[in-house]
Each structure stands twice: as structure tokens, then as C-alpha cells.
XYZ file of C-alpha atoms in Angstrom:
703
model
C 0.000 0.000 0.000
C 1.137 3.580 -0.676
C 3.149 5.017 2.292
C 1.207 8.307 2.072
C -1.871 6.514 3.438
C -1.466 4.111 6.331
C -4.058 1.400 5.677
C -5.266 -1.143 8.170
C -8.466 -3.068 8.834
C -9.838 -3.543 12.357
C -13.066 -5.383 13.085
C -14.580 -4.683 9.674
C -13.476 -1.028 9.571
C -10.843 0.230 7.127
C -8.748 2.950 8.761
C -7.062 5.259 6.260
C -4.442 7.441 7.945
C -3.294 10.351 5.777
C 0.475 10.611 6.203
C 1.840 13.353 3.970
C 3.760 15.599 6.379
C 3.411 18.223 7.587
C -0.239 19.122 6.863
C -1.566 16.400 4.527
C -1.675 18.768 1.565
C -3.803 17.123 -1.113
C -1.274 17.156 -3.919
C -1.333 14.560 -6.682
C 0.676 11.911 -4.772
C -1.687 11.968 -1.779
C -4.760 12.085 -4.006
C -3.578 8.957 -5.813
C -2.855 7.229 -2.505
C -6.334 8.051 -1.132
C -7.984 6.706 -4.266
C -5.922 3.516 -4.140
C -6.777 2.935 -0.467
C -10.499 3.644 -0.940
C -10.733 1.306 -3.922
C -9.012 -1.401 -1.891
C -11.454 -0.911 0.977
C -14.429 -0.925 -1.390
C -13.261 -4.205 -2.935
C -12.499 -5.908 0.395
C -15.579 -7.903 1.431
C -14.431 -7.886 5.067
C -14.619 -4.068 5.176
C -18.045 -2.689 6.072
C -17.156 1.008 6.587
C -14.191 3.327 5.965
C -12.695 5.972 8.249
C -10.377 8.669 6.878
C -8.205 10.431 9.459
C -4.861 12.184 9.869
C -2.222 9.671 10.877
C -0.278 12.271 12.882
C -3.392 14.033 14.165
C -4.117 16.849 11.728
C -6.723 15.912 9.101
C -5.800 18.105 6.108
C -4.968 21.771 5.597
C -6.147 21.607 1.994
C -4.789 21.523 -1.516
C -1.109 21.763 -2.361
C -0.961 25.449 -3.257
C 2.368 25.034 -5.038
C 0.504 23.024 -7.712
C -1.849 25.865 -8.631
C -1.203 27.348 -12.025
C 0.522 24.182 -13.227
C -0.772 21.020 -14.957
C -0.168 19.077 -11.735
C -3.119 20.841 -10.098
C -5.497 18.733 -12.197
C -3.279 15.676 -12.756
C -5.174 12.420 -12.324
C -6.788 11.855 -10.036
C -7.854 15.479 -9.794
C -9.343 16.438 -6.446
C -12.836 16.993 -7.917
C -12.752 13.570 -9.610
C -11.397 11.863 -6.505
C -14.121 13.321 -4.299
C -16.856 12.462 -6.781
C -15.601 8.866 -6.705
C -15.660 8.866 -2.883
C -19.306 9.947 -2.854
C -20.134 6.825 -4.901
C -18.450 4.256 -2.687
C -20.949 1.593 -1.622
C -19.831 1.662 2.034
C -20.219 4.374 4.692
C -17.264 6.763 4.630
C -16.513 8.741 7.803
C -14.130 11.690 8.138
C -12.479 11.831 11.573
C -11.246 15.410 11.893
C -8.522 16.522 14.262
C -6.610 19.770 14.033
C -7.747 21.385 10.792
C -9.961 20.562 7.844
C -9.437 23.542 5.582
C -10.099 24.178 1.906
C -9.708 20.946 0.001
C -9.400 19.167 3.352
C -12.932 20.220 4.269
C -14.115 19.358 0.755
C -12.698 15.867 1.332
C -14.725 15.682 4.541
C -17.838 16.926 2.692
C -17.467 14.093 0.189
C -17.615 11.649 3.081
C -21.102 10.656 4.157
C -20.407 11.403 7.831
C -18.125 13.645 9.872
C -16.892 13.492 13.452
C -14.316 15.804 15.036
C -12.592 16.486 18.296
C -13.677 19.618 20.132
C -10.561 21.606 19.210
C -10.856 21.071 15.442
C -11.147 24.002 13.031
C -13.083 23.750 9.784
C -13.223 26.252 6.940
C -13.051 27.114 3.270
C -10.469 29.923 3.072
C -9.963 29.819 -0.709
C -11.187 33.406 -1.070
C -7.970 34.523 0.639
C -6.076 33.198 -2.382
C -8.470 34.728 -4.898
C -10.094 31.328 -5.455
C -13.340 29.536 -4.741
C -13.712 26.010 -3.393
C -13.127 23.953 -6.519
C -13.687 20.365 -5.441
C -17.398 20.435 -4.704
C -17.443 22.824 -1.765
C -19.720 25.396 -3.395
C -22.190 22.667 -4.346
C -22.139 20.231 -1.418
C -21.963 22.747 1.429
C -25.223 24.612 0.583
C -26.979 21.239 0.358
C -25.627 20.330 3.790
C -26.015 23.515 5.884
C -28.076 25.852 3.677
C -27.149 28.666 1.340
C -26.781 31.529 3.814
C -24.536 29.663 6.240
C -22.482 28.270 3.346
C -21.983 31.713 1.830
C -20.993 33.188 5.180
C -18.320 30.518 5.615
C -16.882 30.880 2.100
C -17.025 34.672 1.822
C -15.527 35.254 5.276
C -12.743 32.773 4.577
C -12.313 32.187 8.321
C -12.464 28.771 10.002
C -15.177 27.695 12.426
C -14.681 25.983 15.747
C -15.983 22.442 16.071
C -18.907 23.387 18.331
C -20.189 25.957 15.830
C -19.700 23.464 12.994
C -21.823 20.978 14.923
C -24.577 23.577 15.431
C -24.652 24.272 11.690
C -24.821 20.593 10.783
C -21.383 20.582 9.194
C -20.409 17.915 11.720
C -22.531 14.975 12.798
C -20.823 14.454 16.121
C -18.052 15.599 18.466
C -15.791 13.113 20.199
C -16.039 13.157 23.976
C -13.216 14.985 25.703
C -11.942 11.824 27.357
C -12.107 9.644 24.247
C -9.437 9.441 21.521
C -10.871 10.661 18.223
C -10.175 7.461 16.301
C -11.895 5.389 19.009
C -14.898 7.716 18.836
C -14.945 7.464 15.040
C -14.927 3.666 15.189
C -17.773 3.655 17.692
C -19.698 6.057 15.430
C -19.074 3.805 12.428
C -20.471 0.775 14.289
C -23.579 2.749 15.219
C -24.101 3.615 11.562
C -23.727 -0.029 10.556
C -26.193 -1.192 13.203
C -28.987 1.153 11.959
C -28.111 0.420 9.071
C -27.252 3.871 7.653
C -26.809 4.528 3.921
C -23.329 5.109 2.517
C -24.390 8.677 1.719
C -27.270 10.182 3.714
C -29.812 12.293 1.807
C -29.002 16.000 1.571
C -30.567 18.158 4.280
C -31.210 20.866 1.670
C -31.760 18.963 -1.599
C -33.217 22.122 -3.180
C -31.166 24.872 -1.491
C -33.100 27.717 -3.140
C -36.357 26.717 -1.472
C -35.335 28.312 1.835
C -34.389 31.662 0.250
C -36.247 34.873 -0.382
C -37.071 35.417 -4.039
C -34.483 38.187 -4.586
C -31.870 36.727 -2.235
C -28.916 36.718 -4.632
C -29.651 40.161 -6.068
C -29.978 41.602 -2.581
C -26.850 39.824 -1.342
C -24.850 41.109 -4.288
C -26.080 44.684 -3.858
C -25.356 44.687 -0.139
C -21.788 43.438 -0.568
C -20.585 44.987 -3.833
C -19.218 48.163 -2.164
C -17.187 46.089 0.292
C -15.858 43.765 -2.406
C -14.578 46.683 -4.506
C -12.561 45.211 -7.395
C -12.181 41.703 -5.985
C -13.503 38.976 -8.235
C -13.307 35.922 -5.926
C -16.396 36.784 -3.821
C -18.392 37.354 -7.003
C -17.322 33.972 -8.388
C -18.224 32.244 -5.117
C -21.659 33.834 -5.242
C -22.089 32.705 -8.855
C -21.120 29.146 -7.920
C -23.569 29.027 -5.005
C -26.254 30.454 -7.250
C -25.527 27.560 -9.627
C -26.074 25.162 -6.727
C -29.572 26.600 -6.407
C -30.596 26.286 -10.051
C -28.675 23.244 -11.319
C -28.642 19.579 -10.332
C -25.511 18.501 -8.449
C -23.604 17.064 -11.416
C -24.180 20.153 -13.558
C -23.377 22.387 -10.577
C -20.057 20.642 -10.092
C -19.234 21.230 -13.748
C -20.113 24.906 -13.400
C -17.955 25.151 -10.282
C -14.994 23.814 -12.260
C -15.401 26.459 -14.947
C -15.517 29.208 -12.326
C -12.572 27.748 -10.399
C -10.356 27.682 -13.476
C -11.338 31.273 -14.214
C -10.268 32.259 -10.703
C -7.078 30.192 -10.718
C -5.809 31.783 -13.931
C -6.666 35.333 -12.841
C -4.053 37.974 -12.033
C -5.733 38.469 -8.655
C -5.228 34.877 -7.562
C -1.642 34.883 -8.822
C -1.042 38.011 -6.710
C -2.589 36.520 -3.582
C -0.636 33.296 -4.005
C 2.490 35.412 -4.350
C 1.758 36.937 -0.928
C 1.013 33.502 0.550
C 4.477 32.258 -0.375
C 6.113 35.604 0.473
C 4.791 35.306 4.019
C 6.388 31.899 4.411
C 9.650 33.079 2.891
C 9.851 36.186 5.102
C 10.926 34.168 8.136
C 13.941 32.700 6.329
C 16.861 34.972 7.181
C 20.332 34.271 5.741
C 22.733 33.316 8.500
C 19.990 32.386 10.976
C 19.983 28.608 11.254
C 16.648 26.874 11.977
C 18.043 25.201 15.094
C 19.408 28.353 16.735
C 18.822 28.479 20.505
C 16.135 31.036 21.332
C 15.911 33.249 24.382
C 12.959 32.415 26.649
C 10.178 35.015 26.686
C 7.946 34.464 29.701
C 7.396 38.053 30.811
C 7.153 41.265 28.782
C 7.285 44.938 29.753
C 5.995 47.854 27.701
C 7.192 51.407 28.351
C 4.313 53.807 27.692
C 0.618 53.090 28.225
C -0.726 55.304 25.460
C -2.669 54.069 22.447
C 0.350 52.326 20.934
C 1.762 50.928 24.183
C -1.627 49.630 25.275
C -2.212 47.980 21.903
C 1.218 46.339 22.017
C 0.537 45.009 25.514
C -2.765 43.481 24.370
C -0.955 41.312 21.821
C 0.985 39.570 24.548
C -1.924 39.249 26.963
C -3.941 37.707 24.107
C -1.207 35.081 23.763
C -1.197 34.347 27.509
C 2.054 36.208 28.257
C 2.158 38.428 31.377
C 2.812 42.109 30.642
C 3.891 45.015 32.842
C 2.918 48.476 31.562
C 5.137 51.282 32.817
C 4.131 54.943 32.834
C 5.487 58.112 34.449
C 2.158 59.380 35.800
C -0.524 57.422 37.650
C -3.291 59.138 35.706
C -1.775 58.119 32.358
C -1.352 54.543 33.571
C -4.950 54.294 34.777
C -6.189 55.753 31.510
C -4.109 53.275 29.530
C -5.416 50.246 31.437
C -8.976 51.559 31.134
C -8.564 51.902 27.363
C -7.347 48.319 27.135
C -10.420 47.124 29.008
C -12.615 49.233 26.730
C -11.028 47.603 23.650
C -11.738 44.156 25.068
C -15.322 45.171 25.829
C -15.763 46.142 22.181
C -14.610 42.619 21.259
C -17.234 41.170 23.614
C -19.981 43.217 21.946
C -18.831 41.921 18.567
C -18.964 38.332 19.784
C -15.194 37.802 19.490
C -14.477 37.490 23.197
C -16.254 36.277 26.312
C -16.424 38.012 29.683
C -14.239 35.337 31.372
C -11.665 35.726 28.581
C -11.607 39.490 29.143
C -10.954 39.057 32.850
C -8.310 36.400 32.203
C -6.430 38.765 29.884
C -6.741 41.735 32.210
C -5.209 39.614 35.006
C -2.117 39.247 32.825
C -1.735 43.053 32.600
C -0.117 44.944 35.457
C 0.704 48.629 35.715
C 3.652 50.287 37.430
C 5.328 53.681 37.812
C 8.637 52.146 38.866
C 11.370 50.865 36.551
C 12.434 48.402 39.250
C 9.239 46.436 38.548
C 10.407 45.524 35.051
C 13.838 44.265 36.096
C 12.898 40.624 35.498
C 11.263 41.127 32.069
C 12.601 38.975 29.230
C 11.530 41.511 26.603
C 11.032 45.241 27.071
C 9.363 47.296 24.324
C 9.671 51.069 24.410
C 6.642 52.938 23.011
C 7.263 56.539 24.034
C 7.286 59.847 22.148
C 8.881 59.638 18.671
C 11.955 61.719 19.427
C 15.472 60.294 19.425
C 16.633 61.997 22.616
C 13.587 60.770 24.550
C 14.040 57.195 23.384
C 17.776 57.249 24.103
C 17.106 58.322 27.681
C 14.656 55.437 28.124
C 17.273 52.991 26.853
C 19.931 54.341 29.200
C 17.576 53.544 32.050
C 16.707 50.118 30.657
C 20.411 49.332 30.379
C 20.732 49.984 34.104
C 17.671 48.120 35.390
C 17.050 45.185 33.020
C 18.543 41.779 33.649
C 21.358 40.443 31.471
C 20.031 38.790 28.319
C 16.795 40.769 28.243
C 15.821 41.874 24.747
C 15.437 45.657 24.538
C 13.138 46.733 21.702
C 12.137 50.134 20.364
C 8.818 50.711 18.633
C 10.192 53.643 16.654
C 8.611 54.082 13.229
C 11.504 55.914 11.610
C 14.418 56.708 13.949
C 17.905 55.203 13.917
C 17.846 51.960 15.904
C 21.648 51.876 15.940
C 21.764 55.350 17.497
C 19.399 54.091 20.193
C 21.451 50.922 20.746
C 24.733 52.784 21.187
C 23.589 54.449 24.427
C 23.488 50.983 26.042
C 26.306 48.671 27.047
C 24.528 45.810 25.222
C 23.749 46.839 21.631
C 23.590 43.156 20.707
C 20.348 42.914 22.722
C 18.662 45.875 20.998
C 16.197 45.492 18.128
C 13.414 47.481 16.513
C 9.869 46.152 16.776
C 7.710 48.558 14.783
C 4.073 47.756 15.506
C 1.414 49.391 13.351
C -1.567 51.214 14.796
C -3.902 49.942 16.129
C -1.259 47.532 17.384
C -3.761 45.003 18.730
C -5.383 44.740 15.270
C -2.773 45.298 12.566
C -0.920 42.118 11.590
C 2.312 43.702 10.376
C 5.412 43.877 12.547
C 8.547 45.426 11.060
C 11.498 43.788 12.807
C 14.452 46.159 12.491
C 17.822 44.454 12.710
C 20.501 46.794 14.002
C 24.160 46.585 13.057
C 24.927 44.834 16.359
C 21.687 42.882 16.887
C 22.564 39.307 17.887
C 21.262 36.474 15.677
C 19.440 34.829 18.594
C 17.675 38.125 19.396
C 16.425 38.326 15.810
C 15.378 34.670 15.751
C 13.599 34.987 19.107
C 11.584 38.007 18.038
C 10.576 36.353 14.761
C 9.336 33.298 16.655
C 7.527 35.507 19.156
C 5.869 37.442 16.329
C 4.241 34.207 15.130
C 3.137 33.437 18.664
C 1.257 36.756 18.890
C -0.224 36.422 15.400
C 1.915 38.941 13.531
C 3.390 38.864 10.037
C 7.006 39.769 10.723
C 9.210 41.351 8.050
C 12.879 42.045 8.702
C 14.354 45.413 7.746
C 17.829 46.821 8.112
C 18.289 50.288 9.612
C 17.509 53.370 7.554
C 15.252 56.360 8.056
C 11.680 55.015 8.048
C 12.752 51.374 7.476
C 10.777 49.723 4.655
C 7.243 51.047 5.064
C 7.706 54.662 6.086
C 10.672 55.227 3.811
C 8.498 54.190 0.870
C 5.620 56.249 2.247
C 7.727 59.420 2.007
C 7.935 59.749 -1.807
C 4.391 58.414 -2.198
C 3.068 61.037 0.216
C 5.407 63.703 -1.194
C 3.892 63.365 -4.650
C 0.346 63.530 -3.246
C 1.212 66.801 -1.470
C 2.886 68.165 -4.583
C -0.099 67.257 -6.777
C -2.362 69.296 -4.482
C 0.082 72.171 -4.812
C -0.089 71.815 -8.611
C -3.897 71.925 -8.738
C -5.396 68.535 -7.835
C -7.911 68.390 -5.004
C -7.178 65.987 -2.116
C -10.324 64.050 -3.066
C -9.099 63.683 -6.657
C -5.704 62.344 -5.553
C -7.229 59.951 -3.028
C -9.942 58.900 -5.485
C -7.416 57.661 -8.047
C -5.776 55.524 -5.351
C -8.994 54.120 -3.898
C -10.283 53.382 -7.394
C -7.202 51.198 -7.784
C -8.297 49.356 -4.645
C -6.301 50.908 -1.808
C -8.210 51.019 1.479
C -7.762 54.785 1.612
C -5.925 57.467 -0.263
C -2.615 58.748 1.037
C -3.990 62.141 2.127
C -6.883 60.507 3.998
C -4.287 58.241 5.622
C -2.264 61.300 6.654
C -5.360 62.779 8.295
C -6.021 59.493 10.079
C -2.464 59.062 11.361
C -2.191 62.773 12.158
C -0.856 65.699 10.139
C 1.228 66.505 13.219
C 2.700 62.995 13.323
C 3.564 63.248 9.635
C 5.198 66.626 10.318
C 7.305 65.300 13.204
C 8.558 62.337 11.161
C 9.833 64.513 8.327
C 11.035 67.192 10.762
C 13.537 64.638 12.050
C 14.941 64.309 8.527
C 14.937 67.933 7.307
C 18.441 67.762 5.850
C 17.295 65.206 3.269
C 14.963 67.652 1.530
C 16.444 71.070 2.241
C 17.133 71.494 -1.491
C 13.368 71.573 -2.324
C 11.534 74.679 -1.047
C 8.176 73.209 -2.104
C 8.621 69.973 -0.131
C 5.434 69.143 1.842
C 4.586 72.826 2.066
C 0.835 72.189 2.102
C 1.268 69.748 4.999
C 3.503 72.197 6.846
C 0.874 74.924 6.435
C -1.886 72.670 7.778
C 0.289 71.762 10.753
C 0.987 75.421 11.510
C -2.776 76.069 11.547
C -3.359 73.239 14.029
C -5.194 71.192 11.394
C -3.917 67.835 12.580
C -6.434 65.614 10.801
C -9.345 63.598 12.120
C -8.501 64.197 15.773
C -8.923 67.981 15.366
C -11.759 67.773 12.844
C -9.653 69.422 10.150
C -6.710 68.330 8.035
C -6.769 67.862 4.295
C -10.518 67.420 4.815
C -13.235 68.627 7.166
C -14.651 65.954 9.502
C -17.991 65.461 11.182
C -17.333 62.365 13.228
C -15.865 60.018 10.649
C -17.650 61.698 7.760
C -15.149 63.403 5.481
C -15.886 66.537 3.426
C -13.886 68.620 0.971
C -12.552 71.870 2.403
C -12.187 74.944 0.135
C -9.709 76.396 2.621
C -7.174 73.686 1.742
C -7.480 74.544 -1.941
C -6.962 78.226 -1.115
C -3.859 77.386 0.936
C -2.459 75.320 -1.947
C -3.168 78.072 -4.465
C -1.503 80.718 -2.286
C 1.589 78.584 -1.702
C 1.875 77.715 -5.386
C 1.936 81.431 -6.195
C 4.631 82.115 -3.619
C 6.744 79.204 -4.881
C 6.096 79.896 -8.591
C 4.601 76.417 -9.051
C 2.392 76.168 -12.133
C -1.179 75.059 -11.371
C -2.941 73.052 -14.060
C -5.467 70.320 -14.748
C -4.068 66.930 -13.742
C -5.308 63.660 -15.230
C -5.863 60.397 -13.394
C -2.947 58.727 -15.172
C -0.479 61.352 -13.966
C -1.781 61.122 -10.402
C -1.498 57.324 -10.498
C 1.946 57.246 -12.048
C 3.564 59.933 -9.938
C 2.335 58.467 -6.642
C 2.722 54.785 -7.464
C 5.893 54.912 -9.545
C 7.694 56.837 -6.826
C 6.497 54.304 -4.255
C 7.730 51.440 -6.437
C 11.028 53.160 -7.239
C 11.822 53.613 -3.549
C 11.025 49.966 -2.854
C 13.425 48.853 -5.576
C 16.094 51.136 -4.118
C 15.545 49.582 -0.666
C 16.105 46.150 -2.159
C 19.284 47.307 -3.887
C 20.632 48.776 -0.631
C 19.918 45.586 1.298
C 17.439 47.286 3.637
C 14.827 44.765 2.453
C 15.825 41.168 1.765
C 13.248 40.412 -0.926
C 10.662 42.095 -3.104
C 8.067 39.857 -1.419
C 8.985 41.313 1.980
C 8.208 44.787 0.673
C 4.858 43.591 -0.643
C 3.987 42.113 2.759
C 4.774 45.428 4.479
C 2.530 47.386 2.149
C -0.406 44.973 2.035
C -0.441 44.298 5.785
C 0.566 47.749 7.010
C -0.555 50.372 4.504
C -3.735 49.091 2.878
C -2.264 48.247 -0.527
C -4.734 45.776 -2.081
C -3.634 42.206 -1.472
C -5.254 41.126 -4.733
C -2.729 43.351 -6.535
C 0.047 41.536 -4.673
C 1.744 44.607 -3.202
C 3.608 47.422 -4.989
C 6.515 45.275 -6.230
C 4.245 42.613 -7.688
C 2.035 45.340 -9.138
C 5.083 46.853 -10.856
C 5.958 43.487 -12.367
C 2.439 43.187 -13.759
C 2.553 46.715 -15.160
C 5.939 45.986 -16.702
C 9.223 47.270 -15.266
C 9.976 48.953 -18.587
C 6.721 50.921 -18.309
C 7.560 52.022 -14.756
C 11.042 53.142 -15.809
C 9.683 54.987 -18.861
C 7.122 56.772 -16.687
C 9.727 57.941 -14.185
C 11.902 59.255 -16.996
C 8.896 60.976 -18.572
C 8.104 62.956 -15.409
C 11.769 63.665 -14.768
C 11.827 65.494 -18.094
C 8.317 66.995 -17.970
C 8.421 68.469 -14.446
C 11.489 70.640 -14.924
C 13.634 71.331 -11.869
C 11.264 69.442 -9.573
C 11.411 66.372 -11.842
C 15.203 66.445 -11.937
C 15.303 66.619 -8.133
C 13.018 63.710 -7.377
C 12.336 61.523 -10.432
C 15.628 59.667 -10.521
C 15.191 55.974 -11.411
C 16.660 53.492 -8.945
C 19.841 52.031 -10.483
C 18.511 48.520 -9.894
C 15.374 49.345 -11.904
C 17.562 50.526 -14.774
C 19.691 47.381 -14.582
C 16.642 45.103 -14.522
C 15.091 46.721 -17.576
C 18.408 46.772 -19.466
C 18.836 43.050 -18.779
C 15.272 42.265 -19.876
C 14.173 41.040 -16.434
C 10.476 40.985 -15.635
C 10.875 40.199 -11.913
C 12.217 42.509 -9.207
C 15.321 40.918 -7.728
C 18.864 41.962 -6.979
C 21.240 41.617 -9.928
């Protein structure tokens, strides 16, 4: 028998243990092994029922994503054909689910007549996160099992369900008792089915799924969700497939699903999302850091500063069960910080994402102090104080005195020199940058800034810890702004300049949101704070002293106290979260343009797109050339997880590859020539971009 499926027969039950480490990905070799084992069990007269389970515990995390886009994805037996064959076996087939049944793994379970799981199992169809739809019967079998609305919710959300919720929905038939091994429970379940006797495949609970729906259900569903879906095609294809399940018999519905799946698989959006999937896995591989490196233990964390950022950082660790000490200078600030944390958890309770006991359990892990002596035993200390180098250096001098040897000392700076911070300590090897993004308890990105002296085990420990607290960690070397904020500078600079030249903020932002960004760069500046944006560039004035027009609109808004959403005025006027155009901003831009002798004119969407995006891309390529970023994929992760760049475009580097590197280079050269002195100052192509185009490369990589 094939070693990828451990096959044995016990008391009339064939036990098929999937054994393709590490997650039983349903690539062609495992598919062939499953088919071989099931055919053997079907032909064996001593076998009365079949149980499929994960030999090492986990059931299956789904298809082998590396096969997508290649002929192997549909090599015989294809997953759809395999599962169709399983539904026609003459003997009861039971899926025993431990760990995860995701994507194709859940579709395998759906093809089984019966499903049992342990209480900790997670079940889901997350294909939408890769720009796909379930393509092995999920869009057809799931609505017939749990109903259309529940099926759509599961597929469109792309998030797994816990076993108890899956049981409530009818996705599972039974949960194993807490004190009973899953395989024992599955065998007992199989014997019950044989005693009834139960059919190999029970009748569908919803044989005509449309019968339970309102007449205009699909039209209403589409209208309600279109604004949220923006330019994404996967949710629309999922809806079309489920609609097919309501109007076509199962066999025809499965055929329709295949057509839609292939359309999704070959799309640029799915290619982009798969690029990010693999980029995320590659990001943790750091040259020179061996997989077996000894890590420093992190059992207790301290956070310096209990403001919005410090409180959010602390929540990440409490959520992971790690005790946290929050240190503040003033009792009032500390009390306010702890109260805000509780308020954030209460919001999660109202949204059904947290229970009251869980809130109290997490709050018990959070302790406040006004005394540095109380953090002396912390394994990791994260500074989250005011973004000024002198302030942060003073904090690190104190940490150097009070923290135990071997403690990791981290700064949450978003742009300052981590090496300059490290040099005020006697242990620069223990210093690292951990740049959390606001709100820190929500945003998945963590820029891990490796200083010149940062020890390899410090870097490896923080990368492992990032996974533990649910972050996507990307390593950056030290430079002003690291990866994300350094790229933000030219992107934001061009937006400011375009307003100076005659574009309205809404026009600039509209071009970017039409592309699919969560918000335009000027709206993002208002959200983060015009004052924060001012302080970041104020720390780097020497870099732009040669340009008298640099960020002048932003400087003027800052001088007027128009700090964005928090003051009700920035580039826009705000009523609550409602944003309105403000003629005063246009008047400020017009006045400044006159003083600076900047020509104001009508600006087209293409110019707005190219000047903002090409400068963003150019800076990313320069970061790669300098070695600040290790890979183009790392840059894409930073911008999709931290700055709202649409994941289905793959990030700015992947987007540039799709546009064509030659087109990006030609555009930069065009504006360098067309914009006169300003163009010559700022529209200088990155040397790596020029080398890539000259060599005929279509991918962004160091050469």
C-alpha cells in the first residue's frame, strides 16, 4: 500500500491514515494514494465502513498550493474527480477530523457521508484569501448540507469555524467526547451507523437549497456586498457558484464550479494573492539564521508607555497568555491606559469575538507600574514613548541599568535610527526594533528592524515571538523610516505636490482608492495625524532642504493646528468620521503655489497614479538594492499588511511586475523630463530598476 496513506483493517473497519507531512496537503501523490486505499477498501468484502483520518493528528490543511497554475493541479486523479468517486463508494465513509480541515481538506470531509471531530478542530473554506473559490465540490455540497446563507458566510468570510459551531450548523454529525481518543470515537460512530443500518451517503438536508431563500436573495446579497468587495472577483465567483447550486442539479453544478474555479485560478488576482502567501512563508527565512538556533525564553514582557500604541502592544501579549507590565510616568496616564485596554476588550465582547471570562483572564495578565524596578525581570522590554530620538535614548539608558542580562530591549520607533538608540546601552547586541502598526492590537504587520549589532538569537527569538502573537514579521535593516515609512515618504510627497499643482485631495485619493487601496494617502495622513507626519519629516529635514516646495501644504496645515481627524480638520473637514472637501485647503495650496512659482494646471488620473505609485515602487526597488529589504516579497507584505495596498494586486513590487518594469522606468523618466527642476530633483530611477530593464528582467530581484 502507498506510504502516504497508512491502511489497516480492524473489526470490519478500514482505517485510512493520511500521512503526507506536515499538513496532509492534497497534492497529486496523496490524491492517488487516497484513491488507491479507498478502492481497496471498497473491494475488500471484510470491510463494512471506511474511516479517513490524519495519521499524525491533523486531518488536512487543503490543496497543495504550489501546484496551482501548473498542470499538476489537475493531474489524475484530480481532487474533484477523486471526491466524486468517494461519494459513490458503496460503504459508509466517515471523516475523523482533528486539528484542521481547511479548503480541500474540508471538501474531502464533505465528500464523506459522515463527519466526526474532536472539540478543538477548526473547519473552513479559506480559498477566497487566495483569490479562489472552493473547486472540489465545496460550493455545491456545502449549501446542500447547511443551507445557502450559512455556506456563503463561511466561504465569503474565509475564516475557520470551531468544532462546536460546525456541529450547530450541521457541518459535523458528532463531536468526540473529551476523554475519548478521536479514532476510538470514530470507530464507535461507524459501528452505530452499521447497526442502523445507515446509507453510505445520507440524503441532503437541503436537496433544493433555493427553497429556503427569499425570491431576490442573490440580487440583494450582491447589492449589499458589492461596495465592500470593490474590485475583488473571488467573492463574485463564489456567489455565482452558489447560485448555480440553487438552479442546477448537483452534477451540472459541479461542472459549473470547475469552470468558475479555473477562471479564478488563472486570474491575475489569484496569482497576486498566491504570491503573498508564499512571500509570508519566505519572510521568516533569514540568511545566517539557522533553523536550530537556541532562542531566548520570553515568559514576561514589559511595555514602556501606556498610550494608544503601548496599550495595543501590551494586548498582543496578553492575548497570547504572556504576562505584561505596563510602565508609565504618571498614575493618571497609567490608569487611563489600562482603562482603554479594558474598553477595547469590551468592544470585542460586543462583537462576539471574546467572552467576559476571557476578558478578565487577559486583564489579570496586565499589570501597571510607575517604577522601573518592577520591570527588572522582564525577558523583553518594548519602548513605546514619544517619537523623538533623545527621549528614546534616555529610556534605553535607564533600561540598560535596570534590566537583567540577556533581556531583549526593543524600540517601537517608526523611523528613527535603531543603531543610534542601541549605542547608548552597554549591550547593543540585545537591541532590536519592533515597529508595531496602529492599532497595534489589530494590525498584523510587525517590522522587525535588525541593528548593526543585533545578535542572531535576538532576531530569531523576536521572529518566533511574532508568530506566537499572530503577527506577520518582516525584517528590515536600519535606515530612516525602514521599509514602510521610507516608501511612504515619496508616495506622500507626490500627493502633497499634486495638491500644490492643482489637484484636489479628493481627486488624488480617489485615483488611489479606485485602484483598490483602502484609503488614499492624504486621507491616511489625516487618520495618522498631520502633526505625526510633520514630526517624522522634521527629524529628517536635511534630506529635503534642497526643495523649497517639499510638503509645504502639509507644513501649512500643521501650523494652523489642522492635525487631521482628531482635530476635525486636516486635508478634509470631519464630522465624526464623515469626510468633506474643504475649500480652505485649496486656497492654501493656491496661495503657496503662487509664492513658490509652481504652475497650477489640470491633472489627469494617469499622472496622479503614475507619480504616486511609480515613486512608491522606485523607492522599494532602491531599498532592495541597498539591502534594507531582503526580498521584493517582503516589501509587498509590508505594504499589504501595514498600509492598505490591495492584497489582490500583490503589493507594490508585484504590481510593478504586472505593469511591466519597462513601463515604470519609462514613466519615471517621462516625469523627470516633464516636471522641470522638480522632476530632476526627485524623479531619478533606482539604479537597480535601470539594470533590470536593461537586462530584460520581468521580476524585481537583486542583480
